[in-house]
Amino acid sequence: MMKYAVLLSLLLISPLAWGEPGLAAVTVTGGEGEAQTYSLSIQLLILMTVLTLLPAALMTMTSFTRIIIVLAILRQALGTVQTPTTQTLIGLALFLTLFVMAPVFNKVYSEAVQPYMNEEITVQEAIGKAAAPFREFMLAQTRHSDLDMFSRISGEEAPETVDDVPFSLLVPAFITSELKTAFQIGFLIFIPFLIIDLVVASVLMSMGMMMLSPLIISLPFKIMLFVLVDGWALILGTLASSFYV
């Protein structure tokens, strides 16, 4: 994962910065009044700044958003409140994202990172080759209606081909599509657990046990149903395969 982070950082650095000598950072004065100035490389400064944007890139340009929302809705449907913990869900979503995005990352590395490190292509060529796999992945998950909406909001003419769609338009359209897809999946997940809650609530009402919370009774049944149908395998397998349809 680190090599892809380094690539993204290198590609986001302006090519003009490579020719800059650096910025004066610290001046040390010796015993005889001799001063020595230590400079901070502009490339390193920009690289450190860009690294702070990697979490945002992870959430907006990969499958992470859909996965974490579906897992959060699943926990809510089960009614287990904080089980699994938020940290567990985020870790699971992160590694499932790496699994889903592995073909994209491998393509970026073979077509952009490796040639650039071997000095076979320029920075501009590396940017184009690295952006292409992400563009292809994001376009495959993005609805045309969302692209049209953001194109209309921007006041610009709609791109003639998918290759002409700028990232400034593609990223918000991709996020919107991912949110809609995640909530659609979450709705389907919620239905069987909702039926269990309704049945338990109806039985308790018919028995006159109105003071007893239905969640206390329905929770074991929902967990048992989820385990019997091998729910984790179904959810994670469906999520992973949904990006390759």
Tab-separated table of C-alpha atoms in Angstrom:
chain	number	residue	atom	x	y	z
A	1	MET	CA	0.000	0.000	0.000
A	2	MET	CA	2.908	2.335	0.771
A	3	LYS	CA	4.220	2.257	-2.802
A	4	TYR	CA	0.840	3.433	-4.094
A	5	ALA	CA	0.775	6.222	-1.522
A	6	VAL	CA	4.212	7.341	-2.643
A	7	LEU	CA	3.104	7.242	-6.284
A	8	LEU	CA	0.024	9.352	-5.593
A	9	SER	CA	2.122	11.851	-3.719
A	10	LEU	CA	4.729	12.050	-6.458
A	11	LEU	CA	2.123	12.506	-9.145
A	12	LEU	CA	0.375	15.306	-7.282
A	13	ILE	CA	3.572	17.329	-6.952
A	14	SER	CA	3.882	20.046	-9.550
A	15	PRO	CA	6.631	19.280	-12.077
A	16	LEU	CA	7.948	22.813	-11.565
A	17	ALA	CA	8.831	21.955	-7.992
A	18	TRP	CA	11.448	19.442	-9.077
A	19	GLY	CA	13.681	22.196	-10.308
A	20	GLU	CA	13.589	24.211	-7.079
A	21	PRO	CA	16.688	23.970	-4.868
A	22	GLY	CA	14.850	24.156	-1.545
A	23	LEU	CA	13.769	26.461	1.258
A	24	ALA	CA	15.995	27.677	4.066
A	25	ALA	CA	14.808	25.915	7.199
A	26	VAL	CA	17.460	26.168	9.962
A	27	THR	CA	20.590	28.296	10.309
A	28	VAL	CA	23.278	27.049	12.712
A	29	THR	CA	26.012	29.435	13.890
A	30	GLY	CA	29.342	27.898	14.900
A	31	GLY	CA	31.745	28.968	17.606
A	32	GLU	CA	33.767	31.187	15.277
A	33	GLY	CA	30.728	32.952	13.911
A	34	GLU	CA	30.446	30.715	10.873
A	35	ALA	CA	26.833	30.116	9.903
A	36	GLN	CA	25.548	27.091	8.033
A	37	THR	CA	22.055	26.969	6.599
A	38	TYR	CA	20.139	23.706	6.241
A	39	SER	CA	17.445	23.786	3.599
A	40	LEU	CA	14.188	21.879	3.330
A	41	SER	CA	13.544	20.326	-0.063
A	42	ILE	CA	10.382	21.664	-1.679
A	43	GLN	CA	9.651	18.200	-3.023
A	44	LEU	CA	9.742	16.770	0.509
A	45	LEU	CA	7.589	19.585	1.844
A	46	ILE	CA	4.926	19.053	-0.813
A	47	LEU	CA	5.160	15.275	-0.400
A	48	MET	CA	4.426	15.539	3.330
A	49	THR	CA	1.511	17.864	2.618
A	50	VAL	CA	0.010	15.570	-0.011
A	51	LEU	CA	0.264	12.544	2.293
A	52	THR	CA	-2.343	14.171	4.528
A	53	LEU	CA	-4.825	13.941	1.631
A	54	LEU	CA	-4.483	10.166	1.263
A	55	PRO	CA	-7.363	9.318	3.672
A	56	ALA	CA	-9.677	11.550	1.653
A	57	ALA	CA	-8.514	9.887	-1.576
A	58	LEU	CA	-9.121	6.461	-0.017
A	59	MET	CA	-12.707	7.339	0.877
A	60	THR	CA	-13.597	9.157	-2.347
A	61	MET	CA	-11.845	7.169	-5.084
A	62	THR	CA	-12.097	3.557	-3.905
A	63	SER	CA	-14.709	1.049	-2.757
A	64	PHE	CA	-14.283	2.026	0.903
A	65	THR	CA	-17.399	4.219	1.118
A	66	ARG	CA	-19.850	1.549	-0.025
A	67	ILE	CA	-18.325	-1.128	2.189
A	68	ILE	CA	-18.224	0.846	5.429
A	69	ILE	CA	-21.793	2.151	5.010
A	70	VAL	CA	-23.194	-1.339	4.385
A	71	LEU	CA	-21.349	-2.723	7.418
A	72	ALA	CA	-22.643	0.125	9.588
A	73	ILE	CA	-26.218	-0.499	8.420
A	74	LEU	CA	-25.788	-4.220	9.105
A	75	ARG	CA	-24.754	-3.507	12.684
A	76	GLN	CA	-27.752	-1.226	13.088
A	77	ALA	CA	-30.089	-3.885	11.676
A	78	LEU	CA	-28.746	-6.508	14.058
A	79	GLY	CA	-29.310	-4.140	16.970
A	80	THR	CA	-25.985	-4.989	18.584
A	81	VAL	CA	-25.158	-1.271	19.083
A	82	GLN	CA	-21.333	-1.379	19.393
A	83	THR	CA	-20.653	-4.980	18.335
A	84	PRO	CA	-18.606	-5.314	16.181
A	85	THR	CA	-16.775	-2.197	17.306
A	86	THR	CA	-16.275	0.752	14.970
A	87	GLN	CA	-12.551	0.020	14.809
A	88	THR	CA	-13.293	-3.560	13.747
A	89	LEU	CA	-15.645	-2.420	10.993
A	90	ILE	CA	-13.160	0.154	9.696
A	91	GLY	CA	-10.343	-2.410	9.669
A	92	LEU	CA	-12.550	-4.936	7.880
A	93	ALA	CA	-13.653	-2.310	5.352
A	94	LEU	CA	-10.049	-1.216	4.769
A	95	PHE	CA	-8.711	-4.678	3.993
A	96	LEU	CA	-11.760	-5.569	1.897
A	97	THR	CA	-11.117	-2.335	-0.013
A	98	LEU	CA	-7.514	-3.405	-0.637
A	99	PHE	CA	-8.835	-6.749	-1.914
A	100	VAL	CA	-11.347	-5.121	-4.254
A	101	MET	CA	-8.910	-2.474	-5.488
A	102	ALA	CA	-5.974	-4.891	-5.934
A	103	PRO	CA	-6.411	-5.167	-9.744
A	104	VAL	CA	-6.485	-1.362	-10.017
A	105	PHE	CA	-3.431	-0.923	-7.791
A	106	ASN	CA	-1.490	-3.621	-9.646
A	107	LYS	CA	-2.285	-2.003	-12.980
A	108	VAL	CA	-1.203	1.400	-11.701
A	109	TYR	CA	2.043	-0.042	-10.382
A	110	SER	CA	2.938	-1.942	-13.552
A	111	GLU	CA	1.956	0.811	-15.977
A	112	ALA	CA	2.889	3.967	-14.055
A	113	VAL	CA	4.977	3.406	-10.926
A	114	GLN	CA	7.526	0.954	-12.256
A	115	PRO	CA	8.225	2.777	-15.537
A	116	TYR	CA	8.479	6.080	-13.663
A	117	MET	CA	10.908	4.678	-11.094
A	118	ASN	CA	12.970	3.229	-13.947
A	119	GLU	CA	12.981	6.697	-15.568
A	120	GLU	CA	11.301	5.308	-18.680
A	121	ILE	CA	8.450	7.849	-18.654
A	122	THR	CA	8.005	11.423	-17.496
A	123	VAL	CA	5.892	12.718	-14.629
A	124	GLN	CA	3.128	13.821	-17.005
A	125	GLU	CA	2.994	10.404	-18.657
A	126	ALA	CA	2.949	8.692	-15.256
A	127	ILE	CA	0.029	10.851	-14.167
A	128	GLY	CA	-1.993	9.876	-17.228
A	129	LYS	CA	-1.202	6.170	-16.878
A	130	ALA	CA	-1.970	6.169	-13.140
A	131	ALA	CA	-5.267	8.003	-13.568
A	132	ALA	CA	-6.590	5.680	-16.279
A	133	PRO	CA	-7.239	2.585	-14.059
A	134	PHE	CA	-8.935	4.703	-11.389
A	135	ARG	CA	-11.045	6.431	-14.016
A	136	GLU	CA	-12.105	3.083	-15.467
A	137	PHE	CA	-13.028	1.711	-12.032
A	138	MET	CA	-14.956	4.812	-10.970
A	139	LEU	CA	-16.846	5.134	-14.241
A	140	ALA	CA	-17.954	1.494	-13.988
A	141	GLN	CA	-19.629	2.271	-10.626
A	142	THR	CA	-20.999	5.728	-11.485
A	143	ARG	CA	-24.508	6.323	-12.779
A	144	HIS	CA	-24.920	8.481	-15.874
A	145	SER	CA	-27.679	10.427	-14.137
A	146	ASP	CA	-25.230	11.528	-11.437
A	147	LEU	CA	-22.671	12.584	-14.031
A	148	ASP	CA	-25.331	14.573	-15.870
A	149	MET	CA	-26.474	16.226	-12.640
A	150	PHE	CA	-23.024	17.468	-11.639
A	151	SER	CA	-22.284	18.475	-15.204
A	152	ARG	CA	-25.455	20.560	-15.214
A	153	ILE	CA	-24.623	22.103	-11.824
A	154	SER	CA	-21.127	23.067	-12.970
A	155	GLY	CA	-22.611	24.905	-15.942
A	156	GLU	CA	-20.227	23.174	-18.349
A	157	GLU	CA	-21.122	21.187	-21.415
A	158	ALA	CA	-21.553	17.467	-20.907
A	159	PRO	CA	-18.416	15.496	-21.932
A	160	GLU	CA	-18.768	13.798	-25.294
A	161	THR	CA	-16.955	10.626	-24.205
A	162	VAL	CA	-16.066	9.040	-20.881
A	163	ASP	CA	-12.415	9.848	-21.489
A	164	ASP	CA	-13.303	13.548	-21.419
A	165	VAL	CA	-14.865	13.403	-17.929
A	166	PRO	CA	-12.636	15.428	-15.559
A	167	PHE	CA	-11.883	14.123	-12.079
A	168	SER	CA	-13.496	17.229	-10.587
A	169	LEU	CA	-16.781	15.960	-12.062
A	170	LEU	CA	-16.178	12.225	-11.753
A	171	VAL	CA	-15.317	12.122	-8.036
A	172	PRO	CA	-18.536	13.726	-6.668
A	173	ALA	CA	-20.647	11.711	-9.122
A	174	PHE	CA	-18.871	8.532	-8.026
A	175	ILE	CA	-19.438	9.284	-4.329
A	176	THR	CA	-23.128	10.013	-4.931
A	177	SER	CA	-23.566	6.744	-6.811
A	178	GLU	CA	-21.749	4.815	-4.092
A	179	LEU	CA	-23.986	6.292	-1.403
A	180	LYS	CA	-27.116	5.333	-3.317
A	181	THR	CA	-25.866	1.799	-3.969
A	182	ALA	CA	-24.827	1.346	-0.337
A	183	PHE	CA	-28.253	2.375	0.942
A	184	GLN	CA	-29.973	0.088	-1.548
A	185	ILE	CA	-27.935	-2.857	-0.279
A	186	GLY	CA	-28.567	-1.764	3.308
A	187	PHE	CA	-32.326	-1.682	2.700
A	188	LEU	CA	-32.302	-5.298	1.512
A	189	ILE	CA	-30.243	-6.301	4.540
A	190	PHE	CA	-32.655	-4.591	6.922
A	191	ILE	CA	-35.812	-6.390	5.707
A	192	PRO	CA	-35.372	-9.864	7.342
A	193	PHE	CA	-34.306	-8.343	10.663
A	194	LEU	CA	-37.239	-5.936	10.555
A	195	ILE	CA	-39.621	-8.863	10.045
A	196	ILE	CA	-38.193	-10.580	13.133
A	197	ASP	CA	-38.682	-7.384	15.174
A	198	LEU	CA	-42.308	-7.089	13.994
A	199	VAL	CA	-43.109	-10.724	14.791
A	200	VAL	CA	-41.570	-10.510	18.264
A	201	ALA	CA	-43.326	-7.208	18.995
A	202	SER	CA	-46.679	-8.664	17.881
A	203	VAL	CA	-46.251	-11.754	20.079
A	204	LEU	CA	-45.333	-9.660	23.108
A	205	MET	CA	-48.322	-7.353	22.547
A	206	SER	CA	-50.700	-10.323	22.257
A	207	MET	CA	-49.322	-11.720	25.535
A	208	GLY	CA	-49.782	-8.378	27.287
A	209	MET	CA	-46.063	-7.975	27.903
A	210	MET	CA	-45.967	-4.376	26.762
A	211	MET	CA	-43.370	-3.320	29.326
A	212	LEU	CA	-40.784	-5.751	27.947
A	213	SER	CA	-38.612	-4.328	25.157
A	214	PRO	CA	-38.959	-6.372	21.940
A	215	LEU	CA	-35.251	-5.762	21.197
A	216	ILE	CA	-34.227	-7.907	24.171
A	217	ILE	CA	-36.174	-10.883	22.805
A	218	SER	CA	-35.504	-10.379	19.101
A	219	LEU	CA	-31.731	-9.877	19.376
A	220	PRO	CA	-30.879	-13.581	20.012
A	221	PHE	CA	-33.137	-14.638	17.135
A	222	LYS	CA	-31.541	-12.141	14.756
A	223	ILE	CA	-28.029	-13.258	15.721
A	224	MET	CA	-29.036	-16.927	15.349
A	225	LEU	CA	-30.523	-16.270	11.893
A	226	PHE	CA	-27.448	-14.345	10.795
A	227	VAL	CA	-25.113	-17.118	11.941
A	228	LEU	CA	-27.201	-19.936	10.443
A	229	VAL	CA	-27.233	-18.392	6.969
A	230	ASP	CA	-23.479	-17.618	7.229
A	231	GLY	CA	-24.262	-13.936	7.067
A	232	TRP	CA	-20.724	-12.552	7.155
A	233	ALA	CA	-19.680	-14.629	4.160
A	234	LEU	CA	-22.820	-13.583	2.268
A	235	ILE	CA	-22.416	-9.875	3.044
A	236	LEU	CA	-18.685	-9.627	2.374
A	237	GLY	CA	-18.852	-11.857	-0.695
A	238	THR	CA	-21.732	-9.852	-2.140
A	239	LEU	CA	-19.953	-6.565	-1.456
A	240	ALA	CA	-16.751	-7.713	-3.113
A	241	SER	CA	-18.512	-9.119	-6.162
A	242	SER	CA	-20.740	-6.062	-6.566
A	243	PHE	CA	-17.768	-4.058	-7.905
A	244	TYR	CA	-17.111	-6.476	-10.758
A	245	VAL	CA	-20.589	-6.664	-12.246
